[in-house]
Structures are given as structure tokens and as C-alpha cells.
Short mmCIF file of C-alpha atoms in Angstrom, two decimals:
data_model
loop_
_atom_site.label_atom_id
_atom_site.label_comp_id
_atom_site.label_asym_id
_atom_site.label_seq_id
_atom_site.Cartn_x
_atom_site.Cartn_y
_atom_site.Cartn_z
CA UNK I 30 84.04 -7.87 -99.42
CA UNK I 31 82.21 -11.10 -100.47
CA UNK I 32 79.92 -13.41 -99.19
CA UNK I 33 78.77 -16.89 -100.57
CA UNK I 34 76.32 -18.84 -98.17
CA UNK I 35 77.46 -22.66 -99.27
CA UNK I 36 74.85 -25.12 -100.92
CA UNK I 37 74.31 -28.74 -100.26
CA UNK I 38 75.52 -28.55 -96.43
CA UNK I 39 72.20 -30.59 -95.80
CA UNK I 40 71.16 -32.61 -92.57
CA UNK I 41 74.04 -32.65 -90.22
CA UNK I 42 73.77 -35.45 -87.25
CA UNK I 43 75.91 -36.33 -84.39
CA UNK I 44 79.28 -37.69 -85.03
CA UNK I 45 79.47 -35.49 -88.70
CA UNK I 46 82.58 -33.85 -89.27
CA UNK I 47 81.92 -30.12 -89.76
CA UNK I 48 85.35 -29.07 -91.60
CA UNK I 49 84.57 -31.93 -93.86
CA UNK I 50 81.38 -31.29 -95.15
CA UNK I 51 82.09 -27.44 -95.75
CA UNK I 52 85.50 -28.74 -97.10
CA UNK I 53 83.32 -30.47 -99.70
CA UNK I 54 80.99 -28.03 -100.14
CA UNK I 55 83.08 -24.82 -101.55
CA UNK I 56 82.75 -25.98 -104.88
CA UNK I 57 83.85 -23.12 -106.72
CA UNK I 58 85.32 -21.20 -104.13
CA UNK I 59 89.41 -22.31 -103.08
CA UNK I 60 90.46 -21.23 -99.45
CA UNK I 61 92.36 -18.55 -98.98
CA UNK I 62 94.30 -17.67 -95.77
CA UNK I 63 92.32 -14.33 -94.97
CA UNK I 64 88.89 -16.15 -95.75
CA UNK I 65 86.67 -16.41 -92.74
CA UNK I 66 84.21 -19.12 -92.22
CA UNK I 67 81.04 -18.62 -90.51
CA UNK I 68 79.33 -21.46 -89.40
CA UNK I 69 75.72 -21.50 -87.77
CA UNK I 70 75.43 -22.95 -83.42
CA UNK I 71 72.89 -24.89 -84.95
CA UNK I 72 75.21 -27.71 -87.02
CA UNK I 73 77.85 -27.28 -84.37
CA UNK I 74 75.44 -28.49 -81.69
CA UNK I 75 74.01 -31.49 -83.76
CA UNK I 76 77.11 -32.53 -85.02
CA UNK I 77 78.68 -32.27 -81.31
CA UNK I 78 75.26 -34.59 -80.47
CA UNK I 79 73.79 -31.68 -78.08
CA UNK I 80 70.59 -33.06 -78.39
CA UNK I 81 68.15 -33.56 -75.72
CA UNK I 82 64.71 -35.11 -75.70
CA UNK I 83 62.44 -33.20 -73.53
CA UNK I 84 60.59 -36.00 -72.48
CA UNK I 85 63.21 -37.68 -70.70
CA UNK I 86 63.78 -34.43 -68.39
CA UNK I 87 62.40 -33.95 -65.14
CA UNK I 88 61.75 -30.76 -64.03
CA UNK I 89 62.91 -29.56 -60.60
CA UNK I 90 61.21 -27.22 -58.10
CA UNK I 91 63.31 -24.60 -59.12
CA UNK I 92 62.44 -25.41 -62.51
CA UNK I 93 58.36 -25.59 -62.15
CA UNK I 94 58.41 -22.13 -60.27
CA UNK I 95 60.24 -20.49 -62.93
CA UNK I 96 58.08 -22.13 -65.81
CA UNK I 97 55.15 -20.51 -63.59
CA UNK I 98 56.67 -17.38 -64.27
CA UNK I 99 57.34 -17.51 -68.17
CA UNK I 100 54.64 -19.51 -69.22
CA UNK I 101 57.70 -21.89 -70.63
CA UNK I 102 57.67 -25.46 -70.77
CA UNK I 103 59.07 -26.67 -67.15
CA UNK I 104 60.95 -29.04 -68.86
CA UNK I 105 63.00 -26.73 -70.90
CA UNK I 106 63.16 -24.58 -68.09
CA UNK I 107 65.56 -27.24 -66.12
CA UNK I 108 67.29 -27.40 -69.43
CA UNK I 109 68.30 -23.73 -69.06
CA UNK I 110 69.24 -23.89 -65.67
CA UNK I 111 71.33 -26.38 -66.01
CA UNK I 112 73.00 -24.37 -68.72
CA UNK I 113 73.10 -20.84 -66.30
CA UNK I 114 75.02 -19.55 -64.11
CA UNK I 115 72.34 -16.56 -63.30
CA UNK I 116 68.85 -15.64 -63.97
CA UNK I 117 68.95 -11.93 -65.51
CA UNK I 118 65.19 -11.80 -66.38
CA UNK I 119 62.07 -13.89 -65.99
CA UNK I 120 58.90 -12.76 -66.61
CA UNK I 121 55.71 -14.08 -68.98
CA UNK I 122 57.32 -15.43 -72.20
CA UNK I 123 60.64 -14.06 -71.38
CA UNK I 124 64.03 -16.07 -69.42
CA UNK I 125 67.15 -14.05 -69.92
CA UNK I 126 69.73 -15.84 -68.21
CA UNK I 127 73.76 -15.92 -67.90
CA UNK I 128 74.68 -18.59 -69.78
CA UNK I 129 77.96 -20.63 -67.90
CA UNK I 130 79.54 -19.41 -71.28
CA UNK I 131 79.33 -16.18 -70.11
CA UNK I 132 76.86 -15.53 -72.57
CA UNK I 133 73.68 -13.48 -71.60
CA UNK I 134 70.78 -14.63 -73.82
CA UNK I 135 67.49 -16.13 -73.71
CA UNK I 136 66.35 -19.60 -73.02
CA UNK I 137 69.94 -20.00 -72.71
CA UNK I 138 70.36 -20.41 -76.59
CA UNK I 139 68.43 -23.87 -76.43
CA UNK I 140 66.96 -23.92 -79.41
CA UNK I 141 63.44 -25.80 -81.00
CA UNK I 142 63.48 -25.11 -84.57
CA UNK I 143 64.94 -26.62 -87.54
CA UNK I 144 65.15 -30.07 -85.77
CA UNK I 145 64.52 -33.19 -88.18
CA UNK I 146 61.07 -34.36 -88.07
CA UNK I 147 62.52 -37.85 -88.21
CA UNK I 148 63.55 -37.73 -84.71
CA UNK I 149 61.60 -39.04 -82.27
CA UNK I 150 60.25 -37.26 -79.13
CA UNK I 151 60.46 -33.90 -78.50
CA UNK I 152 64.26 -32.73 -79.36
CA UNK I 153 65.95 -29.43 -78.39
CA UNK I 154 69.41 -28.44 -79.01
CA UNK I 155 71.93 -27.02 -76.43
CA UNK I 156 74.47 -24.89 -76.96
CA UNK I 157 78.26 -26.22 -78.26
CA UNK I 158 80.13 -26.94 -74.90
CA UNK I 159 82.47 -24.85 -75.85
CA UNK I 160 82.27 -23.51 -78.85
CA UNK I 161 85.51 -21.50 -79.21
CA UNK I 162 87.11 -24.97 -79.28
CA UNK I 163 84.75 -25.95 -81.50
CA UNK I 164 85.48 -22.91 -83.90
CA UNK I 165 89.37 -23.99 -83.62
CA UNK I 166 88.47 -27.88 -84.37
CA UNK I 167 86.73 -26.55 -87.53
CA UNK I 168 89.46 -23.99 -88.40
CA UNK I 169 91.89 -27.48 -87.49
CA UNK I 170 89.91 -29.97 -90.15
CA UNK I 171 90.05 -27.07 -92.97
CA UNK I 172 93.76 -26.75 -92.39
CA UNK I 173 93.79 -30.31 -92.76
CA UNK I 174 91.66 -31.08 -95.42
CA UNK I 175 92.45 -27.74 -97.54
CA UNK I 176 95.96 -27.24 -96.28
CA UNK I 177 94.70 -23.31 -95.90
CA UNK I 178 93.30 -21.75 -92.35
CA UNK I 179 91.03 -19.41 -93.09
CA UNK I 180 89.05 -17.92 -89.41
CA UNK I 181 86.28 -19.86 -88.20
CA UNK I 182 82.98 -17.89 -86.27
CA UNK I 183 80.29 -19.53 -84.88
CA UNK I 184 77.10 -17.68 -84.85
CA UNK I 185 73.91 -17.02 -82.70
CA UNK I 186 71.17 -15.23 -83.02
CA UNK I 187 70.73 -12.80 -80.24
CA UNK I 188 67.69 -10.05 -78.95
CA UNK I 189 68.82 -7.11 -77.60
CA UNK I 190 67.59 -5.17 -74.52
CA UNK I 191 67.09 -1.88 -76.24
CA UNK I 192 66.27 -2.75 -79.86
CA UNK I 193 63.87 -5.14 -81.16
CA UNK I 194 64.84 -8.25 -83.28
CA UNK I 195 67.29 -10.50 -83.69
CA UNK I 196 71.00 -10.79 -85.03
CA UNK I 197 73.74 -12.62 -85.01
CA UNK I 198 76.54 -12.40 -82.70
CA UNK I 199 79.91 -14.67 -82.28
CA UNK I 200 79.29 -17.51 -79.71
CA UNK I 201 82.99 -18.68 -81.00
CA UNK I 202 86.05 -17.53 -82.63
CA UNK I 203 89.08 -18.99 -84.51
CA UNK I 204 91.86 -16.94 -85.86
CA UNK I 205 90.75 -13.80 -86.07
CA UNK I 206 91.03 -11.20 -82.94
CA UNK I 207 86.65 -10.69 -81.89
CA UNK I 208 87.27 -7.61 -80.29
CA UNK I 209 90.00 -5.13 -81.96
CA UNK I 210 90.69 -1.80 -79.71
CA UNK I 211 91.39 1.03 -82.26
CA UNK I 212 91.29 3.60 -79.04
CA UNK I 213 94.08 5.68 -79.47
CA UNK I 214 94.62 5.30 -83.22
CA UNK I 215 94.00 8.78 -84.94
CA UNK I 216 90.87 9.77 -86.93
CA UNK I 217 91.31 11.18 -90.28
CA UNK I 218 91.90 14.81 -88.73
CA UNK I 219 95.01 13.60 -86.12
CA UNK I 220 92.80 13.65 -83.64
CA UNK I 221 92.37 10.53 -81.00
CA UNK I 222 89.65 7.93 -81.15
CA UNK I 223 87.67 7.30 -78.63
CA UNK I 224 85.52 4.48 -77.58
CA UNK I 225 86.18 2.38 -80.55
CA UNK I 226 86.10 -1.17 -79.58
CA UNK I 227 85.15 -2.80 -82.56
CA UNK I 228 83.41 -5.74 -82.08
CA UNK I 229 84.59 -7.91 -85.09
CA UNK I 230 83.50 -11.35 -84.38
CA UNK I 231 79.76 -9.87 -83.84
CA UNK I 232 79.88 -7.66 -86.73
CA UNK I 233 81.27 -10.69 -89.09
CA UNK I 234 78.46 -13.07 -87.73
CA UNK I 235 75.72 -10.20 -88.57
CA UNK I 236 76.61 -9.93 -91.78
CA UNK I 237 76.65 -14.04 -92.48
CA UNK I 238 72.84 -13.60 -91.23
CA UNK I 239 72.02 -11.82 -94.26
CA UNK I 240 73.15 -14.52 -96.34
CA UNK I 241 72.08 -17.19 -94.23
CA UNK I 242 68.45 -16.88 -94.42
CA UNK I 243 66.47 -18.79 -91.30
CA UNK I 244 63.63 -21.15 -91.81
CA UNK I 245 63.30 -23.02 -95.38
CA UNK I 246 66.15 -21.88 -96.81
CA UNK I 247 68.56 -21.74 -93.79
CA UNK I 248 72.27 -21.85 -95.47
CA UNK I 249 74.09 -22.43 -92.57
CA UNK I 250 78.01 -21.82 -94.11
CA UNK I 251 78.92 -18.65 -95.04
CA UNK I 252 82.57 -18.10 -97.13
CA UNK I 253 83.48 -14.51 -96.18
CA UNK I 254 86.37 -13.20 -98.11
CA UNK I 255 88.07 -9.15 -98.59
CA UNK I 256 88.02 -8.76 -94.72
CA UNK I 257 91.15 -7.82 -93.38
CA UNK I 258 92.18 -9.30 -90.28
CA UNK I 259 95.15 -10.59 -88.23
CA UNK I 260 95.97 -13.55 -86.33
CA UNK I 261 94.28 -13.95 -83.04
CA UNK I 262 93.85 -17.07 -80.67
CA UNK I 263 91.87 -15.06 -78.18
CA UNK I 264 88.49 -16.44 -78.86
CA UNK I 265 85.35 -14.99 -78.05
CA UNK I 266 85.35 -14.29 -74.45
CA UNK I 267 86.77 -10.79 -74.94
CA UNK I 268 83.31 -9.82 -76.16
CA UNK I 269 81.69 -10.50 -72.88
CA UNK I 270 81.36 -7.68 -70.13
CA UNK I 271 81.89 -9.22 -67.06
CA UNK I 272 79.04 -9.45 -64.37
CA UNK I 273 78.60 -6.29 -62.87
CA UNK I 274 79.92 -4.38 -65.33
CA UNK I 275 76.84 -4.56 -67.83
CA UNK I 276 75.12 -1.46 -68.59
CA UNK I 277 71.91 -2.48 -66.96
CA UNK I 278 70.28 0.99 -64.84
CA UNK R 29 76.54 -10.77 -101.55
CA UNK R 30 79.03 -7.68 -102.23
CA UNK R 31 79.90 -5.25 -99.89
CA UNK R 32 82.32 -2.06 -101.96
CA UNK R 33 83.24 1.21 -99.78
CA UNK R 34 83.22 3.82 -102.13
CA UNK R 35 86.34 6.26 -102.81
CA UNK R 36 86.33 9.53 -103.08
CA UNK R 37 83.92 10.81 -100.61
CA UNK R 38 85.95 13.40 -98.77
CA UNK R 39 85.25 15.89 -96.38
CA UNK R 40 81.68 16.90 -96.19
CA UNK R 41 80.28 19.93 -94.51
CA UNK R 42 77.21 21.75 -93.98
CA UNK R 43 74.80 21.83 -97.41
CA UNK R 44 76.89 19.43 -99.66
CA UNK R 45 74.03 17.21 -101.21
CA UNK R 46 75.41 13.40 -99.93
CA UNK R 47 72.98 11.75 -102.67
CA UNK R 48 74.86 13.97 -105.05
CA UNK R 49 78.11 13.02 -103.54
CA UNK R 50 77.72 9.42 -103.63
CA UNK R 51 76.55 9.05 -107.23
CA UNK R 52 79.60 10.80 -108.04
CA UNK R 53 81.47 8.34 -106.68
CA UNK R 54 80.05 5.22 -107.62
CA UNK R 55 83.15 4.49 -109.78
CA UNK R 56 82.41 1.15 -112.10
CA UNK R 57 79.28 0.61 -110.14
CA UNK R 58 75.67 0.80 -112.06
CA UNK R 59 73.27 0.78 -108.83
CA UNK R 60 70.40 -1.71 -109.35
CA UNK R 61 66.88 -1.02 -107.66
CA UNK R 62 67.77 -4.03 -105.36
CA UNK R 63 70.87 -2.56 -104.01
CA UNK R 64 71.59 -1.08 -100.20
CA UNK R 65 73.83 2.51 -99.99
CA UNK R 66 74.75 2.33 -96.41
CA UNK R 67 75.82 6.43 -94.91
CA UNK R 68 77.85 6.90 -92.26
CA UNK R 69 75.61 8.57 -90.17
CA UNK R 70 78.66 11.57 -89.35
CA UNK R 71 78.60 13.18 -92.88
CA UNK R 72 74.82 13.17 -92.90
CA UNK R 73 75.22 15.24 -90.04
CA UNK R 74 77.70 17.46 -91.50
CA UNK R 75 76.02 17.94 -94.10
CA UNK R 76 72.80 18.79 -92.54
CA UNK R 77 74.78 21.51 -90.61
CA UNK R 78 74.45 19.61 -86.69
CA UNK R 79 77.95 20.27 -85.59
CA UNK R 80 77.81 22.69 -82.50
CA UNK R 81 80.75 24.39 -80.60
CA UNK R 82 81.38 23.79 -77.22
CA UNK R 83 82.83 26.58 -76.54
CA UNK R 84 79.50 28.67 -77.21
CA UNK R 85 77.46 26.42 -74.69
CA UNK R 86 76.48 27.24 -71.11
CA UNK R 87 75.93 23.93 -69.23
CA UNK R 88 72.74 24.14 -66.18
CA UNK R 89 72.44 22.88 -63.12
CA UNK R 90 71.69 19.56 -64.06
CA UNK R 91 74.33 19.39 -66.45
CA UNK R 92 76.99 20.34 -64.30
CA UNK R 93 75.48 17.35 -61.61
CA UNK R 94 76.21 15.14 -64.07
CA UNK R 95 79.29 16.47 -65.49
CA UNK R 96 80.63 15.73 -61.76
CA UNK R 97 78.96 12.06 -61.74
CA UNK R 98 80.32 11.05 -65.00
CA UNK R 99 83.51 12.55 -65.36
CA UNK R 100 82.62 14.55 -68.78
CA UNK R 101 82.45 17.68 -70.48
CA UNK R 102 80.03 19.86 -68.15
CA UNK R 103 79.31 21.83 -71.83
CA UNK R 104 79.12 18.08 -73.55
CA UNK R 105 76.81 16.98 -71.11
CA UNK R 106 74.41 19.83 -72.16
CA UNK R 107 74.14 19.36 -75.45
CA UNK R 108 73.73 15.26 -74.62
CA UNK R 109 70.73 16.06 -72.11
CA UNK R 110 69.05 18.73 -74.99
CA UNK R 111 68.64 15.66 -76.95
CA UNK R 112 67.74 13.41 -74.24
CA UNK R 113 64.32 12.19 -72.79
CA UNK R 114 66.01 10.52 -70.32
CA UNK R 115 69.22 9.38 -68.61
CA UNK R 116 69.45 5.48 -68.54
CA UNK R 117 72.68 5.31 -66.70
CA UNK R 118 74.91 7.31 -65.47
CA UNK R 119 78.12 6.30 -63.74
CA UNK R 120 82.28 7.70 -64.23
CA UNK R 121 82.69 7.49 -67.91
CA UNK R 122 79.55 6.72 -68.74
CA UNK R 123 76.60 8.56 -70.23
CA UNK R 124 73.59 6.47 -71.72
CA UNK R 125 70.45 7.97 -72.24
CA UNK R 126 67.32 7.51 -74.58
CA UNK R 127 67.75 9.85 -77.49
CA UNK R 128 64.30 12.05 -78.26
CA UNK R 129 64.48 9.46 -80.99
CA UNK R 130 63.79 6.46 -79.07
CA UNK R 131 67.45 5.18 -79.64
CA UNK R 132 69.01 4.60 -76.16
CA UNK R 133 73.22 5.25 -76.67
CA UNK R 134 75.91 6.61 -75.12
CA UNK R 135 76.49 10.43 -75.17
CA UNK R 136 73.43 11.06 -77.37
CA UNK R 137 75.37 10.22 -80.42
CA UNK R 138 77.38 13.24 -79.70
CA UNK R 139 80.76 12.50 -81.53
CA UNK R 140 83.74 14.47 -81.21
CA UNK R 141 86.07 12.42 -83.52
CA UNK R 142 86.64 13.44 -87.05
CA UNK R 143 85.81 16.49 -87.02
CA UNK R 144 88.53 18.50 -89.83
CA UNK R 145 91.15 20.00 -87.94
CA UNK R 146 90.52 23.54 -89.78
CA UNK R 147 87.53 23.92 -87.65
CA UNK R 148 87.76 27.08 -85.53
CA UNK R 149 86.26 25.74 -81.50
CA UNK R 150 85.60 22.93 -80.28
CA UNK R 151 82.96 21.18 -82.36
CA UNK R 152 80.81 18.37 -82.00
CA UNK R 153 78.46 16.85 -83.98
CA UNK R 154 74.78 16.09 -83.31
CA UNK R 155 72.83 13.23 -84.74
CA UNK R 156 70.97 14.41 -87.63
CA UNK R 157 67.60 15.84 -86.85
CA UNK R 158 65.11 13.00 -87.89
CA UNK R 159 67.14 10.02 -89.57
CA UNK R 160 64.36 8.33 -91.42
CA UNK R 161 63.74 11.79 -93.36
CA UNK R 162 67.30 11.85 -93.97
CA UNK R 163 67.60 8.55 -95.31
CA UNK R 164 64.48 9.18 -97.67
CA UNK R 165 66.16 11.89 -98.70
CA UNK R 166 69.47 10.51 -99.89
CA UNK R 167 67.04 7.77 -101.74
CA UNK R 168 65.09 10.32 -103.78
CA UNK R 169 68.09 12.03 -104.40
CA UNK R 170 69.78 9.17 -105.60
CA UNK R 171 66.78 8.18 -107.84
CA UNK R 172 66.79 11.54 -109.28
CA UNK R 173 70.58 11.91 -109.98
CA UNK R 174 70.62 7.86 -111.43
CA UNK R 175 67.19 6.95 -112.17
CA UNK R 176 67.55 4.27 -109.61
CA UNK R 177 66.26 3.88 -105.81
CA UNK R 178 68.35 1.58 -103.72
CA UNK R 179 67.63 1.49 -100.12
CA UNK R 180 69.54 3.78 -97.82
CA UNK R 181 70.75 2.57 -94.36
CA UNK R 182 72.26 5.16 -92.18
CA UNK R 183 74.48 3.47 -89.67
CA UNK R 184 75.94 4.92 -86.27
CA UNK R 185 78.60 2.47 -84.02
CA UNK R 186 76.99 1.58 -80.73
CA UNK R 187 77.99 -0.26 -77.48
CA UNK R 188 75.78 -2.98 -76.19
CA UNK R 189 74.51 -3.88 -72.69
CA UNK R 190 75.73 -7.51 -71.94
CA UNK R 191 79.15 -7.66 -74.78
CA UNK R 192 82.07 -5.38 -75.12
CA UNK R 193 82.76 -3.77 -78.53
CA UNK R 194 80.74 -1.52 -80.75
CA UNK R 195 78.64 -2.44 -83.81
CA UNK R 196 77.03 -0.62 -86.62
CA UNK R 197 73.45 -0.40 -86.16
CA UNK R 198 70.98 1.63 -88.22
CA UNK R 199 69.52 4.40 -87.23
CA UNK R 200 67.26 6.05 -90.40
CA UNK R 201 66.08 3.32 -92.82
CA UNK R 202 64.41 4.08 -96.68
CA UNK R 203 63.39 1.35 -98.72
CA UNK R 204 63.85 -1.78 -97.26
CA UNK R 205 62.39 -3.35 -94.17
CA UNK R 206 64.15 -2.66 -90.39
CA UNK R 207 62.42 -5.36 -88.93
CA UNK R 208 61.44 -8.66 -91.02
CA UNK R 209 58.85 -10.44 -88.54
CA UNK R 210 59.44 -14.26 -89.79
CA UNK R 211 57.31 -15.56 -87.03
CA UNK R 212 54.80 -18.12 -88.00
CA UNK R 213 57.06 -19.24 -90.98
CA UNK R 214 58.16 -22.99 -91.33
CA UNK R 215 61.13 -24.31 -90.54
CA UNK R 216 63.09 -26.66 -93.31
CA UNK R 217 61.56 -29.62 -91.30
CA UNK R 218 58.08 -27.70 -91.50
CA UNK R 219 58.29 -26.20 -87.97
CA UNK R 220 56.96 -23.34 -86.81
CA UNK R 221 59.82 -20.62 -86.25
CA UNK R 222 59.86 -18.88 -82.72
CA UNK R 223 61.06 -16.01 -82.39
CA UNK R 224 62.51 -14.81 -85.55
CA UNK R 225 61.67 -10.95 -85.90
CA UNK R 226 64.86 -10.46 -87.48
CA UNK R 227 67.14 -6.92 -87.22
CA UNK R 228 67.42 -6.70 -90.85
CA UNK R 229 68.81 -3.03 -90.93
CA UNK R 230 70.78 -3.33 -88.06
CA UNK R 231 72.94 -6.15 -89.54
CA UNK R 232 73.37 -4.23 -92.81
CA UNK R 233 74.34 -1.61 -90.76
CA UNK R 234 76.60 -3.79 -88.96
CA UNK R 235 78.04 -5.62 -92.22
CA UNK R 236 78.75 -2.34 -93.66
CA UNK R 237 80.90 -1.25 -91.12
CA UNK R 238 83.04 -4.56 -91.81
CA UNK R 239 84.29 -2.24 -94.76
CA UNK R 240 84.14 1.29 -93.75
CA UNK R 241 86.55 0.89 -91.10
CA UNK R 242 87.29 4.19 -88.72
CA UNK R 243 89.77 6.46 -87.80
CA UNK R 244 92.47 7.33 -90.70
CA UNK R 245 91.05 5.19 -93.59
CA UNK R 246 87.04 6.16 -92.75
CA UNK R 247 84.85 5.34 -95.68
CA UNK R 248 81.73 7.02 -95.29
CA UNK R 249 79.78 5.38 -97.43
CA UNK R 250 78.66 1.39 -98.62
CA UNK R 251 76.95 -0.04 -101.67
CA UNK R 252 75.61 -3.79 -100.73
CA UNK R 253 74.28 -5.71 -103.50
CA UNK R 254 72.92 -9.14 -103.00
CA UNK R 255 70.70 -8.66 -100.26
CA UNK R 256 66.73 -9.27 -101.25
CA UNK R 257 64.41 -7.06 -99.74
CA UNK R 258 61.00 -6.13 -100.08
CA UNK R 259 59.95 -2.30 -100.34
CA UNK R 260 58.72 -0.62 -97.12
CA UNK R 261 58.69 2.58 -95.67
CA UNK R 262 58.47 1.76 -92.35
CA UNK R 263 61.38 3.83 -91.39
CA UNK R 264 63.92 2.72 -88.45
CA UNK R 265 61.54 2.83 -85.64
CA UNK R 266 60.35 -0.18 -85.68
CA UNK R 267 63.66 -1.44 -84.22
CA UNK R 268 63.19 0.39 -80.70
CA UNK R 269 61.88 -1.39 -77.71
CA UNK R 270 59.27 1.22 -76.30
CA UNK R 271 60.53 2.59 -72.91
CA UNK R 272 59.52 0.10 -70.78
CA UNK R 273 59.72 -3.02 -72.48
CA UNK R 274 63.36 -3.24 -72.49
CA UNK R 275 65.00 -6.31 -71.20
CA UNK R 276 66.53 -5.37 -67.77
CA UNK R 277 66.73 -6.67 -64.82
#
């Protein structure tokens, strides 16, 4: 299995076309069917003009209590809220909350970094709307502009409750199945599986990160190719447990 | 970056020398210091001898509680609690606890699946006894069979709290960095990152077991090359929230 992060993606800004620019920046590489294309929230979102200034928010009282809590901007705080469905965890420098995705993350994935310093205010980026659509649209404009569909993911970088650091999970999904169920296949020996889920989608967006980079460098295209994989149009809501049946004590 | 399961490995059991095993089976590849050999963490434990049969243990008290709440193996249940500190969650089909090793997963670890059929009982295997060691281990051995020391990664699958599916994470590290702390670095627009202590093992871990697949096809064992790294010995621990600090509710 290979992967090549893409060069020359540069500044993306609302209204780009995301299948276009990586169409036009494979330059060596030619699409192939069982390629998968891994695409960092963080283009999606500008290109989909999820932008927000800060300073034209107004924090409610909701909002103001919670920032109390985390020590967070109140500002950003009604941001997040208005992205949740459900507050999982607040306390100093910490808001876990259900994202109306489904998603359960911090700060619900709004994100400061790696915004131009051309723009004025104080810009944060939101989340796609919905980024499985946005993970088809992309797979949709390579189709078109390659005439070959390789799978699309759209990745996030994610804590986790029990291990420190970040990686990066699926937030969308085109083409190929994000969760594959191997239970009842047999082992090597004959003998049943069990618990084997497989989270694809995550496990294809944590390897991108490697390649990726954050900060400086931040390549955010990454041409996957030598995974096996079969047509899915599932998306990426088979990764999430539903409320209530987290693993929380 | 490359990712190449390596052929060859076969069964494993108690005393083969894995180093030994893998650089027989490196095929066309010439490992470079920069390269990442990511183990399956079930023939590490073969090979260290940690498969048990059931059928020789007498669950307690406690166990047999348990055994009733969860729905398992009253004799399972003992070994998970014998390498426990303490049970996270315990509900029908479900055992999570913190491992003595600070890693909090279902069933200890305890694996039941590919085990070889000739096997007289009914054996499980343990997690090996200190993973970091293990992983140094397979280094130095590798560096004195090729002259070379990649890093070694030994992965396990694991569930996760809020998303369905299992991933590879690591759980004994040589070589390379677990954890990458990137905090305090600039952005490409010269920002200062937030919150980018970065999983680095865990997502080789996770990449690796894009191509190592399970059940009939299992390929133990991964050589990554492409991925820079800096030397550390910091082991795996670094990756574990302390008890306490985890992020629920």
C-alpha cells in the first residue's frame, strides 16, 4: 500500500472546487478505480465557506456560563452549541460535546489554526454541513474530471478518552464501506472471529495523518492506493455508537 | 509512504525469536534505519509463551459475579481480572477494564481467535508481559541479525468509546516517538497550533493494520517506510491518560 500526500494544493477559499484542484494536482499519479482520496475537514470547510468571524457572534447565557466553566472564549462557546446536540464534558480547558453530526468531539471540531492571516477579524472554521455529501461531491467532480471514482474520506483529528493525542478519524465517506463486519468469517485456524468490526474509514484517515503533516507543512490530499475495498454508499454514520450505547462507566 | 505485509511468517509459538523470524522474511526488502516493523501483538505473545488454558483455571468469587453480569466465560473472566487494576465497565457482553498496563480494553486483551487448531484445551492468549521490553527486543534483535534498527510498533485492535469499529493502536513502542507534542509550533499562516500532541504510534499502528488484515489471510507483521521520525525511547506509555484524567462524563 502507497501513500503520496499531493503538492501545490495551496490556499483554498470559499467557492473553490475541491475535485478540481486535487484533479490538477496528481501530477504523476493517474486515478485508478480502487484509489482512495483523503482529503483534510479543513479545505472542505473553507471551500464550503464555513467560516465565521468571532467578532460578529454574540454569546448567549447559556454560552457565558459554559465559557465560565472551560476557560473558552464565550464566543466560540455559542459557536459550539449551535453545532451540538449534547454537552458530554465541560470542565477547565475541556468541551466535549455531541456534535448534531453525531460526532462526539471537542469544541465541536471548530477549528482556529491554519486560517489565512489575510483575513480579517478573528475567523474560525465549522465543520462541513454534511460532510458525507461533501465526500460524494468530491468523489462526483473526480469522476467527472478524471472519468475514474476512486473513494473519497474526509478526515478529523480526534482525542480520545482513554489515550492521549490526537488522530485522525473519518468525518465522511464516499465509496468505500467505513465500517466492514468480518464477525463470523474464520481465523486462520477455522475458528470464528469475534468482535471484529473493522473500522476502515478511521483506520484509512489515520494513516493519511502520517503523510499529512499539521502546521507548516500541512499536505492536506493524500492519494492512497493497494487498499482493497468494495463499493459502499453507506457513509460514515455507521461508525457512530448511538447515544446511550457509548462505553462511558 | 509504503506500507508491505510480509509473507512467510507462519505459525509462531512459544520461544521462536520474532526478530529472527521477520528478517527472514523480509523478501526484496533492505530495511533502512528510518523504517517502522509493525508486530502483531498475538505472535509476540506466542512467542513469549502467554497462551493459558482455560480449562486449567478456577474462576473466584468475583469472577463468577461477573461472569453472571457479563454473560462470559466465568474461567475467561479470571484470567481478564488477574491482569486487571480495575473494571471500567461492565454490562452483558461487555468487559472493559484498565490493563495493569495502563491500557483500558475490552477483555484484557485476552484473545481467543487464532489460536492453531492442534492445540490440546482451550487456550487463550495473554498480552505479552511488558510490551515496551518486547518491542526493544525485536529492535535489537533486528539490528543484530541486519545491522539495522528500525522502529518496532506492536499493534493490538481496539474498540473505542464514542465510534463503532476497531482500530490498530500500539501498545509497546521502540525507536520512534508515541506521542509527538507539536504544541507551540506555527501554523502555515504563522499561528500558534492548539492542541496538536499527535498519536504518532497509534496511527502507525492503525495504518498497519490497513494491510495485515485478520482472520484467514492474517499477516502478522508490517514494514513502513516513509515515515520520519526522530529517535526516542520513550516507550508506549506516554499514550495513556492517567486514571483519572480520562474524558468521561
Amino acid at each position: 500500500m502507497q501513500l503520496t500526500a499531493l503538492d501545490g494544493i495551496g490556499d483554498v477559499v470559499a467557492g473553490d472546487d475541491i475535485a478540481q484542484i486535487i484533479a490538477a494536482s496528481l501530477g504523476a499519479i493517474r486515478l485508478a478505480a480502487q484509489d482512495v482520496v483523503v482529503v483534510a475537514q479543513k479545505i472542505v470547510s473553507k471551500a464550503e465557506g464555513r467560516r465565521v468571524d468571532l467578532a460578529g457572534v454574540t454569546p448567549s447565557p447559556a454560552a457565558l456560563d459554559l465559557a465560565r466553566t472551560t476557560g473558552k472564549d464565550a464566543r466560540l462557546v455559542e459557536l459550539i452549541l449551535g453545532e451540538a446536540s449534547e454537552v458530554v464534558r465541560a470542565v477547565p480547558g475541556v468541551l466535549i460535546v455531541r456534535h448534531r453530526l453525531g460526532l462526539v468531539m471537542a469544541n465541536a471540531g471548530i477549528d482556529q489554526s491554519n486560517l489565512s492571516r489575510d483575513t480579517p477579524g478573528e475567523p474560525v472554521l465549522l465543520l462541513p454541513v454534511d460532510p458525507d455529501a461533501s465526500a460524494r461531491a468530491i468523489r462526483n467532480g473526480l469522476r467527472a474530471a478524471t472519468g475514474v471514482a476512486p473513494a473519497v474520506v474526509i478526515s478529523d483529528s480526534f482525542g480520545r478518552p482513554w489515550r492521549l493525542g490526537s488522530v485522525n478519524v473519518a468525518i465522511g465517506v464516499a465509496g468505500l464501506p467505513a465500517l466492514v463486519d468480518r464477525r463470523g468469517e474464520p481465523d486462520r485456524y477455522g475458528r470464528r472471529l469475534e468482535a471484529t468490526e473493522v473500522a476502515l474509514a478511521d483506520a484509512v484517515a489515520a494513516a493519511a495523518g502520517l503523510v499529512m503533516g499539521e502546521g507548516a507543512e500541512g499536505l492536506p490530499v493524500v492519494h492512497m492506493r493497494g487498499l482493497g475495498w468494495q463499493e459502499s454508499d453507506a457513509g460514515s454514520a455507521m461508525l457512530l455508537r448511538a447515544a446511550g450505547q457509548d462505553l462511558f462507566r
